[in-house]
Amino acid sequence: MNTNLKFIDFCAGIGGGRLGLENSGLQCVGFSEIDKNAEKTYRHFFGEEEKNYGDLTKINPNDLPDFDLMIAGFPCQTFSVIGQRKGMTDHRGQIIFSLTKIMNAKKLPYFILENVKGLLNHDDGQSLKVILDELDRAGYKVFWKLTSSLYHGVPQMRERIYFVGIRKDLVKNEKEFEYPKTVKMPELKHYLIDTDELEFNEKKIAYETFLKYLENKYNKGLFSINDMLKEDFLVIDTRQSDLRLYRGRVPTLRTGRHGILYVRDGKFRRLSGYESLLLQGFPKNLSNKIKGKIADIYLLSQAGNAMTVNAVEAFGKSLINFINQQI
């Protein structure tokens, strides 16, 4: 297997994409991230010596080292169903053009990009068409697929589009890219393991709000606290109106979603930032580095904005297999 490929982690967040590619045998030679809180977490994970190239829209490609692959979970707010859906008219939607500028300047062989499911139907599919046309003009054969993190080794219902690009002159015999195979979903109980005091009960001010929430016009008479507390690892998602229950999996972790509860040992608990990292595929040894050092409100948001490590690793290994078949 070819393990000499180098990559740069663009729109890096806290490094989920980087971890996935490192697990695939690739070497990171820098990252690009403008969120200072995310950068702080990233450095806790990977060290203070890492080179941050900053705002990718202002990067001079000549200032970048040579590398073979770009990984980028480029901004999803403009395409997401929970965003304002401004699409390509929002400056954040222009990130794709900054990425292709770097691709062309570096004559980059490969890339892996990730975006939200909402991109599929945004502007009746025009936003997706613009992106695919731009990548085609940049000289890449692009394979893309909507998949869920559930199929790649974590119990999280996270649907994302993954784009794999290979420079056209590197594709021989019209070879098709083989997408990662589905793997068995692990048990949720191995992820909801935080030992910190995160019980959610009458001692918490928000608990009264939770009780009133159960009695609103959408939920009244539908749920019994006693019944819920009998079911260990029952996941409870307190949305704006209706409450939703999940078994064996958690709903998509998102930047603004902090209201996920679950039952353990007959008690309600809040999903913690540490547990959110585990649900995104970050290993325990790395997640333990950050525990207690970054406030949960930030860590929950950062985990919700991250790429799922397992999914990127799966696509990374599939790309390496493709490359090796071309050699």
Short mmCIF file of C-alpha atoms in Angstrom, two decimals:
data_model
loop_
_atom_site.label_atom_id
_atom_site.label_comp_id
_atom_site.label_asym_id
_atom_site.label_seq_id
_atom_site.Cartn_x
_atom_site.Cartn_y
_atom_site.Cartn_z
CA MET A 1 0.00 0.00 0.00
CA ASN A 2 1.25 3.50 -0.89
CA THR A 3 1.84 5.29 2.42
CA ASN A 4 4.14 8.09 1.24
CA LEU A 5 1.36 10.56 0.45
CA LYS A 6 1.38 13.95 2.18
CA PHE A 7 -1.68 16.08 2.81
CA ILE A 8 -2.78 19.45 4.15
CA ASP A 9 -5.83 19.71 6.40
CA PHE A 10 -7.98 22.63 5.12
CA CYS A 11 -11.04 23.92 7.02
CA ALA A 12 -9.45 21.71 9.65
CA GLY A 13 -11.76 22.26 12.63
CA ILE A 14 -10.37 20.03 15.38
CA GLY A 15 -8.76 17.51 13.03
CA GLY A 16 -11.26 14.71 12.40
CA GLY A 17 -10.27 14.58 8.74
CA ARG A 18 -6.60 14.62 9.63
CA LEU A 19 -6.97 11.69 12.02
CA GLY A 20 -8.85 9.69 9.41
CA LEU A 21 -6.10 10.16 6.84
CA GLU A 22 -3.31 9.52 9.34
CA ASN A 23 -5.07 6.26 10.21
CA SER A 24 -4.92 5.51 6.47
CA GLY A 25 -1.14 5.93 6.51
CA LEU A 26 -0.85 9.46 5.14
CA GLN A 27 1.32 12.26 6.57
CA CYS A 28 0.01 15.72 7.49
CA VAL A 29 2.27 18.66 6.59
CA GLY A 30 0.11 21.56 7.79
CA PHE A 31 -3.41 22.79 8.39
CA SER A 32 -5.66 25.78 7.72
CA GLU A 33 -8.21 26.96 10.30
CA ILE A 34 -9.51 30.44 11.23
CA ASP A 35 -11.51 29.55 14.38
CA LYS A 36 -9.18 30.22 17.31
CA ASN A 37 -11.10 27.97 19.72
CA ALA A 38 -10.96 25.08 17.25
CA GLU A 39 -7.25 25.75 16.70
CA LYS A 40 -6.66 25.57 20.46
CA THR A 41 -8.27 22.11 20.58
CA TYR A 42 -6.39 21.03 17.44
CA ARG A 43 -3.09 21.93 19.06
CA HIS A 44 -3.99 20.03 22.23
CA PHE A 45 -4.44 17.00 19.98
CA PHE A 46 -1.51 17.39 17.61
CA GLY A 47 1.01 19.71 19.26
CA GLU A 48 2.02 23.37 19.35
CA GLU A 49 4.54 23.05 16.52
CA GLU A 50 1.89 22.47 13.86
CA LYS A 51 1.85 25.05 11.05
CA ASN A 52 -1.48 26.86 10.63
CA TYR A 53 -1.66 28.55 7.22
CA GLY A 54 -4.71 30.55 8.32
CA ASP A 55 -7.50 31.83 6.09
CA LEU A 56 -7.39 29.66 2.97
CA THR A 57 -8.96 32.43 0.87
CA LYS A 58 -5.82 34.48 1.52
CA ILE A 59 -3.22 31.73 1.13
CA ASN A 60 -0.57 32.16 -1.53
CA PRO A 61 -0.22 28.59 -2.87
CA ASN A 62 3.51 29.22 -3.34
CA ASP A 63 3.81 29.49 0.44
CA LEU A 64 2.53 25.93 0.88
CA PRO A 65 4.86 22.93 0.98
CA ASP A 66 4.52 20.25 -1.68
CA PHE A 67 1.69 17.85 -0.89
CA ASP A 68 -0.35 15.19 -2.65
CA LEU A 69 -3.84 15.44 -1.20
CA MET A 70 -6.22 18.03 0.15
CA ILE A 71 -8.76 17.16 2.85
CA ALA A 72 -11.47 19.75 3.54
CA GLY A 73 -14.82 19.73 5.25
CA PHE A 74 -15.58 23.01 3.52
CA PRO A 75 -18.16 25.26 5.20
CA CYS A 76 -21.59 23.74 5.26
CA GLN A 77 -23.62 26.62 6.73
CA THR A 78 -24.51 27.94 3.30
CA PHE A 79 -25.92 24.61 2.12
CA SER A 80 -27.37 23.11 5.30
CA VAL A 81 -31.11 22.77 5.84
CA ILE A 82 -30.60 24.42 9.25
CA GLY A 83 -28.70 27.38 7.79
CA GLN A 84 -30.07 30.33 5.87
CA ARG A 85 -29.48 28.50 2.61
CA LYS A 86 -27.86 31.45 0.81
CA GLY A 87 -25.74 28.99 -1.11
CA MET A 88 -23.34 30.34 -3.69
CA THR A 89 -24.36 33.97 -2.95
CA ASP A 90 -22.86 33.73 0.54
CA HIS A 91 -19.09 34.39 0.71
CA ARG A 92 -18.67 31.13 2.62
CA GLY A 93 -20.05 29.33 -0.43
CA GLN A 94 -17.11 30.68 -2.39
CA ILE A 95 -14.61 28.56 -0.41
CA ILE A 96 -14.79 25.91 -3.14
CA PHE A 97 -13.21 28.39 -5.58
CA SER A 98 -10.35 29.09 -3.17
CA LEU A 99 -9.80 25.35 -2.83
CA THR A 100 -9.67 24.79 -6.59
CA LYS A 101 -7.25 27.72 -6.94
CA ILE A 102 -4.87 25.89 -4.60
CA MET A 103 -5.47 22.58 -6.41
CA ASN A 104 -4.52 24.10 -9.76
CA ALA A 105 -1.53 26.04 -8.48
CA LYS A 106 -0.06 22.94 -6.82
CA LYS A 107 -1.14 20.56 -9.61
CA LEU A 108 -2.59 18.54 -6.77
CA PRO A 109 -3.13 14.83 -7.57
CA TYR A 110 -5.98 14.06 -5.14
CA PHE A 111 -8.56 15.47 -2.77
CA ILE A 112 -11.29 14.38 -0.37
CA LEU A 113 -14.01 16.92 0.39
CA GLU A 114 -17.02 16.66 2.68
CA ASN A 115 -20.30 18.55 2.91
CA VAL A 116 -23.81 18.23 4.33
CA LYS A 117 -26.72 16.30 2.85
CA GLY A 118 -28.57 19.61 2.30
CA LEU A 119 -26.21 20.39 -0.57
CA LEU A 120 -28.04 17.78 -2.69
CA ASN A 121 -31.24 19.79 -3.04
CA HIS A 122 -30.03 23.30 -2.35
CA ASP A 123 -31.24 25.67 -5.06
CA ASP A 124 -32.80 22.69 -6.85
CA GLY A 125 -29.41 21.04 -7.15
CA GLN A 126 -27.69 24.07 -8.72
CA SER A 127 -25.19 24.50 -5.88
CA LEU A 128 -24.02 20.90 -6.26
CA LYS A 129 -23.80 21.35 -10.04
CA VAL A 130 -21.66 24.49 -9.64
CA ILE A 131 -19.27 22.61 -7.34
CA LEU A 132 -19.00 19.55 -9.60
CA ASP A 133 -18.54 21.74 -12.70
CA GLU A 134 -15.82 23.74 -10.95
CA LEU A 135 -13.95 20.58 -9.92
CA ASP A 136 -14.29 19.19 -13.45
CA ARG A 137 -12.86 22.40 -14.94
CA ALA A 138 -10.03 22.19 -12.44
CA GLY A 139 -9.10 18.90 -14.10
CA TYR A 140 -10.47 16.23 -11.77
CA LYS A 141 -12.54 13.11 -12.16
CA VAL A 142 -14.86 13.27 -9.18
CA PHE A 143 -16.64 10.43 -7.42
CA TRP A 144 -19.17 11.39 -4.77
CA LYS A 145 -21.52 9.61 -2.43
CA LEU A 146 -23.99 10.42 0.34
CA THR A 147 -23.38 8.11 3.27
CA SER A 148 -23.92 7.93 7.03
CA SER A 149 -21.38 7.61 9.81
CA LEU A 150 -23.55 4.70 11.00
CA TYR A 151 -22.09 2.65 8.16
CA HIS A 152 -18.48 3.42 9.02
CA GLY A 153 -18.08 2.34 12.62
CA VAL A 154 -19.74 4.85 14.96
CA PRO A 155 -23.35 4.88 16.25
CA GLN A 156 -24.19 8.37 14.95
CA MET A 157 -26.81 9.17 12.31
CA ARG A 158 -24.59 11.65 10.48
CA GLU A 159 -25.33 11.91 6.75
CA ARG A 160 -22.62 13.60 4.72
CA ILE A 161 -21.54 13.81 1.08
CA TYR A 162 -17.97 12.75 0.38
CA PHE A 163 -16.25 13.88 -2.81
CA VAL A 164 -13.14 12.01 -3.94
CA GLY A 165 -11.16 13.67 -6.70
CA ILE A 166 -8.36 12.24 -8.85
CA ARG A 167 -6.55 14.39 -11.41
CA LYS A 168 -7.76 13.18 -14.80
CA ASP A 169 -4.31 12.36 -16.15
CA LEU A 170 -3.87 9.92 -13.26
CA VAL A 171 -6.99 7.89 -14.07
CA LYS A 172 -6.20 4.96 -16.35
CA ASN A 173 -8.58 2.67 -18.23
CA GLU A 174 -11.62 4.62 -16.98
CA LYS A 175 -11.22 2.84 -13.66
CA GLU A 176 -14.12 3.45 -11.28
CA PHE A 177 -13.56 4.36 -7.65
CA GLU A 178 -14.76 1.68 -5.22
CA TYR A 179 -16.62 3.21 -2.31
CA PRO A 180 -15.96 1.94 1.23
CA LYS A 181 -17.94 -1.09 2.30
CA THR A 182 -20.38 -0.87 5.20
CA VAL A 183 -19.07 -2.08 8.55
CA LYS A 184 -21.02 -3.30 11.57
CA MET A 185 -22.22 -0.54 13.88
CA PRO A 186 -20.73 -0.83 17.40
CA GLU A 187 -22.82 -0.73 20.57
CA LEU A 188 -23.73 2.72 21.85
CA LYS A 189 -22.94 1.84 25.47
CA HIS A 190 -19.22 1.88 24.65
CA TYR A 191 -19.47 5.60 23.81
CA LEU A 192 -21.68 6.94 26.61
CA ILE A 193 -19.06 6.41 29.30
CA ASP A 194 -18.22 9.81 30.79
CA THR A 195 -17.60 9.52 34.53
CA ASP A 196 -17.93 13.24 35.28
CA GLU A 197 -20.97 14.51 37.20
CA LEU A 198 -23.36 15.21 34.35
CA GLU A 199 -26.59 13.96 35.89
CA PHE A 200 -29.66 15.88 34.79
CA ASN A 201 -32.15 16.00 37.67
CA GLU A 202 -34.20 18.30 39.92
CA LYS A 203 -30.99 19.90 41.21
CA LYS A 204 -30.49 21.49 37.78
CA ILE A 205 -32.42 24.66 36.91
CA ALA A 206 -32.92 23.38 33.35
CA TYR A 207 -34.72 20.30 34.68
CA GLU A 208 -37.86 22.36 35.39
CA THR A 209 -37.76 23.55 31.79
CA PHE A 210 -37.45 19.92 30.67
CA LEU A 211 -40.55 18.93 32.69
CA LYS A 212 -42.55 21.80 31.15
CA TYR A 213 -41.25 20.77 27.72
CA LEU A 214 -42.72 17.29 28.25
CA GLU A 215 -46.07 18.90 28.91
CA ASN A 216 -46.18 21.22 25.89
CA LYS A 217 -48.82 20.74 23.17
CA TYR A 218 -46.51 18.57 21.08
CA ASN A 219 -45.42 16.16 23.82
CA LYS A 220 -48.21 16.11 26.44
CA GLY A 221 -49.23 12.56 27.31
CA LEU A 222 -46.71 10.94 24.98
CA PHE A 223 -43.82 10.31 27.34
CA SER A 224 -43.41 8.93 30.84
CA ILE A 225 -40.30 9.87 32.81
CA ASN A 226 -40.50 6.64 34.78
CA ASP A 227 -40.66 4.55 31.61
CA MET A 228 -37.73 6.42 30.05
CA LEU A 229 -35.58 5.97 33.14
CA LYS A 230 -36.08 2.19 32.98
CA GLU A 231 -34.28 1.98 29.61
CA ASP A 232 -30.51 2.33 29.85
CA PHE A 233 -28.84 4.15 26.95
CA LEU A 234 -32.13 5.51 25.66
CA VAL A 235 -31.20 8.74 23.82
CA ILE A 236 -33.48 11.75 24.15
CA ASP A 237 -33.27 14.63 21.70
CA THR A 238 -34.99 17.78 22.98
CA ARG A 239 -35.76 19.63 19.78
CA GLN A 240 -37.57 22.97 19.64
CA SER A 241 -40.99 21.36 19.69
CA ASP A 242 -41.23 17.58 19.57
CA LEU A 243 -39.08 15.23 21.60
CA ARG A 244 -37.48 12.29 19.80
CA LEU A 245 -36.18 9.03 21.22
CA TYR A 246 -33.36 6.92 19.76
CA ARG A 247 -32.13 3.46 20.60
CA GLY A 248 -28.67 2.18 19.79
CA ARG A 249 -27.64 5.40 18.05
CA VAL A 250 -27.54 9.17 18.48
CA PRO A 251 -28.86 11.83 16.11
CA THR A 252 -26.43 13.98 14.12
CA LEU A 253 -24.14 15.99 16.35
CA ARG A 254 -24.32 19.62 15.26
CA THR A 255 -22.61 22.87 16.15
CA GLY A 256 -25.76 24.27 17.76
CA ARG A 257 -27.21 21.10 19.26
CA HIS A 258 -26.49 20.83 22.98
CA GLY A 259 -29.77 19.32 24.18
CA ILE A 260 -29.11 15.58 23.86
CA LEU A 261 -29.82 13.55 26.98
CA TYR A 262 -29.54 9.83 27.66
CA VAL A 263 -30.36 7.36 30.40
CA ARG A 264 -27.68 5.48 32.32
CA ASP A 265 -28.13 3.55 35.57
CA GLY A 266 -31.68 4.81 35.87
CA LYS A 267 -30.73 8.49 35.63
CA PHE A 268 -30.85 11.19 32.98
CA ARG A 269 -27.45 12.46 31.86
CA ARG A 270 -26.32 15.13 29.44
CA LEU A 271 -24.24 14.08 26.46
CA SER A 272 -20.78 15.49 27.18
CA GLY A 273 -18.15 16.97 24.89
CA TYR A 274 -15.92 13.99 25.65
CA GLU A 275 -18.64 11.56 24.57
CA SER A 276 -19.29 13.63 21.45
CA LEU A 277 -15.64 13.23 20.48
CA LEU A 278 -15.91 9.45 20.87
CA LEU A 279 -19.06 9.48 18.73
CA GLN A 280 -17.08 11.27 16.02
CA GLY A 281 -14.44 8.55 16.05
CA PHE A 282 -11.79 10.35 18.10
CA PRO A 283 -9.94 7.69 20.13
CA LYS A 284 -10.06 7.68 23.93
CA ASN A 285 -6.36 8.40 24.39
CA LEU A 286 -6.68 11.58 22.33
CA SER A 287 -10.04 12.60 23.81
CA ASN A 288 -8.60 12.25 27.30
CA LYS A 289 -5.98 14.88 26.39
CA ILE A 290 -8.67 17.51 26.09
CA LYS A 291 -10.96 16.52 28.95
CA GLY A 292 -11.20 19.33 31.48
CA LYS A 293 -9.10 21.68 29.35
CA ILE A 294 -11.79 22.93 26.96
CA ALA A 295 -15.23 24.00 28.21
CA ASP A 296 -17.99 21.57 27.25
CA ILE A 297 -19.99 24.25 25.43
CA TYR A 298 -17.07 24.69 23.01
CA LEU A 299 -16.23 21.01 22.77
CA LEU A 300 -19.81 20.02 21.93
CA SER A 301 -19.88 22.59 19.12
CA GLN A 302 -16.44 21.60 17.84
CA ALA A 303 -17.33 17.91 17.81
CA GLY A 304 -20.58 18.75 16.03
CA ASN A 305 -18.63 20.62 13.37
CA ALA A 306 -15.97 17.93 12.91
CA MET A 307 -15.62 15.22 10.30
CA THR A 308 -16.20 11.65 11.45
CA VAL A 309 -12.74 10.08 11.75
CA ASN A 310 -13.90 6.59 10.76
CA ALA A 311 -15.67 7.77 7.60
CA VAL A 312 -12.65 9.77 6.37
CA GLU A 313 -10.39 6.82 7.13
CA ALA A 314 -12.64 4.55 5.08
CA PHE A 315 -12.62 6.90 2.08
CA GLY A 316 -8.88 7.47 2.49
CA LYS A 317 -8.15 3.74 2.33
CA SER A 318 -10.43 3.36 -0.69
CA LEU A 319 -8.53 6.15 -2.45
CA ILE A 320 -5.17 4.54 -1.64
CA ASN A 321 -6.46 1.24 -3.06
CA PHE A 322 -7.50 3.08 -6.23
CA ILE A 323 -4.07 4.73 -6.51
CA ASN A 324 -2.25 1.44 -6.05
CA GLN A 325 -4.34 -0.18 -8.78
CA GLN A 326 -3.27 2.61 -11.15
CA ILE A 327 0.46 2.08 -10.51
#
